[in-house]
XYZ file of C-alpha atoms in Angstrom:
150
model
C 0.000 0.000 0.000
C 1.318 3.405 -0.551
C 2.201 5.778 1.432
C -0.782 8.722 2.077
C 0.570 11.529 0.280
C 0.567 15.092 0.956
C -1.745 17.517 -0.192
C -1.064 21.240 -0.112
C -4.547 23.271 0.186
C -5.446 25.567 -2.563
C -7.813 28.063 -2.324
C -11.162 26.506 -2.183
C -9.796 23.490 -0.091
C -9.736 23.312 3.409
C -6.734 22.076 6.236
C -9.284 21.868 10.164
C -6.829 20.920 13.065
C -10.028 19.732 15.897
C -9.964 17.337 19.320
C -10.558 13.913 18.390
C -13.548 13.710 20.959
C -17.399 12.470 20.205
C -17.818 16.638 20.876
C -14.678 17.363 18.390
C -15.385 15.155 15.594
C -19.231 16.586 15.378
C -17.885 19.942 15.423
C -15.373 18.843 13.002
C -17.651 17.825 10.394
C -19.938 20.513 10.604
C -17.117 22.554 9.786
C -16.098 20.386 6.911
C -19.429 19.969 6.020
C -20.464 23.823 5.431
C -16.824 24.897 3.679
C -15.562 23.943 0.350
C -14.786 21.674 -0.933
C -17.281 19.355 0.603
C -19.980 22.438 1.216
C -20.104 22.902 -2.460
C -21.170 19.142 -3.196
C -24.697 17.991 -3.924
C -26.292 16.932 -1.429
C -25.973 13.067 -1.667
C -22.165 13.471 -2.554
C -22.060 15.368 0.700
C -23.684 12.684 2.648
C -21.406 10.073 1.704
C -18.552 12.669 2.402
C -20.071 12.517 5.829
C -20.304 9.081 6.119
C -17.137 8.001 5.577
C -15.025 10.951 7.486
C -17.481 10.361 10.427
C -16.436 6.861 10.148
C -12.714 7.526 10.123
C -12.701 9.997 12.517
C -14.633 8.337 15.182
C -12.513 5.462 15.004
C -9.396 7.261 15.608
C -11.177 9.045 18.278
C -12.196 5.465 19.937
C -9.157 3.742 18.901
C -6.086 5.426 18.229
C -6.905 7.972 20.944
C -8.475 5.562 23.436
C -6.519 6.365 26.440
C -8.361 10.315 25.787
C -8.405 12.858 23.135
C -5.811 13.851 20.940
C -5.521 16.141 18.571
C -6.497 15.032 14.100
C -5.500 17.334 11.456
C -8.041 16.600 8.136
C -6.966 18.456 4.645
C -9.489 18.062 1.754
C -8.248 19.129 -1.714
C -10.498 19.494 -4.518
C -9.624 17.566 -7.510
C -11.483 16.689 -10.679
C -12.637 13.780 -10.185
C -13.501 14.210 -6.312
C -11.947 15.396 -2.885
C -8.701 14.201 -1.647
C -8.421 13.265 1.630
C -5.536 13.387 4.539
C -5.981 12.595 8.178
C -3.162 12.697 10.112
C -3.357 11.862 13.859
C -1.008 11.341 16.890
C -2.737 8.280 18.407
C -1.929 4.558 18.597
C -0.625 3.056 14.716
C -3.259 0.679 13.215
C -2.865 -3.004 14.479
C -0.739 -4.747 11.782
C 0.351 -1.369 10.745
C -2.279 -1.327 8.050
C -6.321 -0.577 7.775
C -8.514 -3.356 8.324
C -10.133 -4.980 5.797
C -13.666 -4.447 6.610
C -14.889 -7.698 4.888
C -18.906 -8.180 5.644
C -19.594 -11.781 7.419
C -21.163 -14.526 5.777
C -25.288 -13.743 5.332
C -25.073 -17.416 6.739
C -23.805 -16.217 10.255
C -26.038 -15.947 13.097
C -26.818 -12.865 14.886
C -24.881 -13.805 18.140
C -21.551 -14.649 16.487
C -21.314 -11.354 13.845
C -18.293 -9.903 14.964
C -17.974 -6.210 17.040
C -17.048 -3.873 14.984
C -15.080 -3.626 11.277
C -18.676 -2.564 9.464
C -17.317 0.884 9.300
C -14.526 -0.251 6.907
C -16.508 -2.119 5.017
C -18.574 1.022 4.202
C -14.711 3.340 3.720
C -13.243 0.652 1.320
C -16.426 0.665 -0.699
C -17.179 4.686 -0.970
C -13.415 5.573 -1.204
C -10.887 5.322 -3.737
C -6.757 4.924 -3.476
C -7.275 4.109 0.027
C -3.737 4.341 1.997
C -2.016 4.639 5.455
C 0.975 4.636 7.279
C 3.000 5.318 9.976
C 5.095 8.358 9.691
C 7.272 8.838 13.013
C 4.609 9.392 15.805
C 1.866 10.505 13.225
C -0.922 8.085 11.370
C -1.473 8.887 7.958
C -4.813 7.780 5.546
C -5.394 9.196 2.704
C -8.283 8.696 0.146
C -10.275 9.498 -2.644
C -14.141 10.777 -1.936
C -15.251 10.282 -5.961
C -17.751 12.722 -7.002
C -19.245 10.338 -9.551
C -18.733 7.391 -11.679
């Protein structure tokens, strides 16, 4: 997988340095949500913006930053063919040093063993493109593609 890469913000794009708390990450995507790039969107392209950085964000808010909130710096670049994502956070690296796969369970499996969790990267892998992450010193990097159509 590659590396996330930088994006330098242009005018029209957006760099929001927020808390990664249940309080910070609604903030945070309200914010996101009203500027451009992502404010300028129609309004289902919007939703699914908001889907999957609510996603991402509250799992590095419950997971990277479990033992309390840290601070997650999100850039969104507008490019032609959709918004280009970077999150960069200071929290515990991904287990395996790489994002989970997010496969769905069997429609076979019973209700009492589906496992906890790992729906919400089901739902990133499938609404993002050029998905990536890594460890950069003390700092998580993903980085991904919101397509605006196609």
């Amino acid at each position: 997988m590659q590396p996330a890469r930088d994006v330098q913000p242009a005018d029209g794009d957006l760099r929001l340095t927020f808390l990664a708390s249940p309080f910070g990450v609604r903030d945070g995507l309200a914010q996101m949500l009203a500027a451009p790039p992502l404010g300028d969107l129609a309004p289902d392209l919007r939703g699914t913006a908001e889907l999957v950085l609510a996603e991402v964000l509250n799992n590095i808010a419950e997971h990277a930053y479990a033992a309390g909130p840290g601070p997650v710096t999100v850039t969104l670049t507008a490019e032609p063919g959709g918004t280009r994502c970077l999150v960069v956070d200071q929290g515990l690296a991904m287990p395996g040093g790489r994002v989970p796969v997010g496969n769905l369970p069997s429609a076979d499996t019973a209700v009492e063993d589906l496992p906890e969790g790992g729906f919400g990267w089901h739902l990133i892998h499938s609404l993002t493109r050029d998905l990536s992450y890594h460890r950069a010193g003390a700092c998580n990097r993903l980085g991904f593609l919101l397509p605006h159509g196609g």
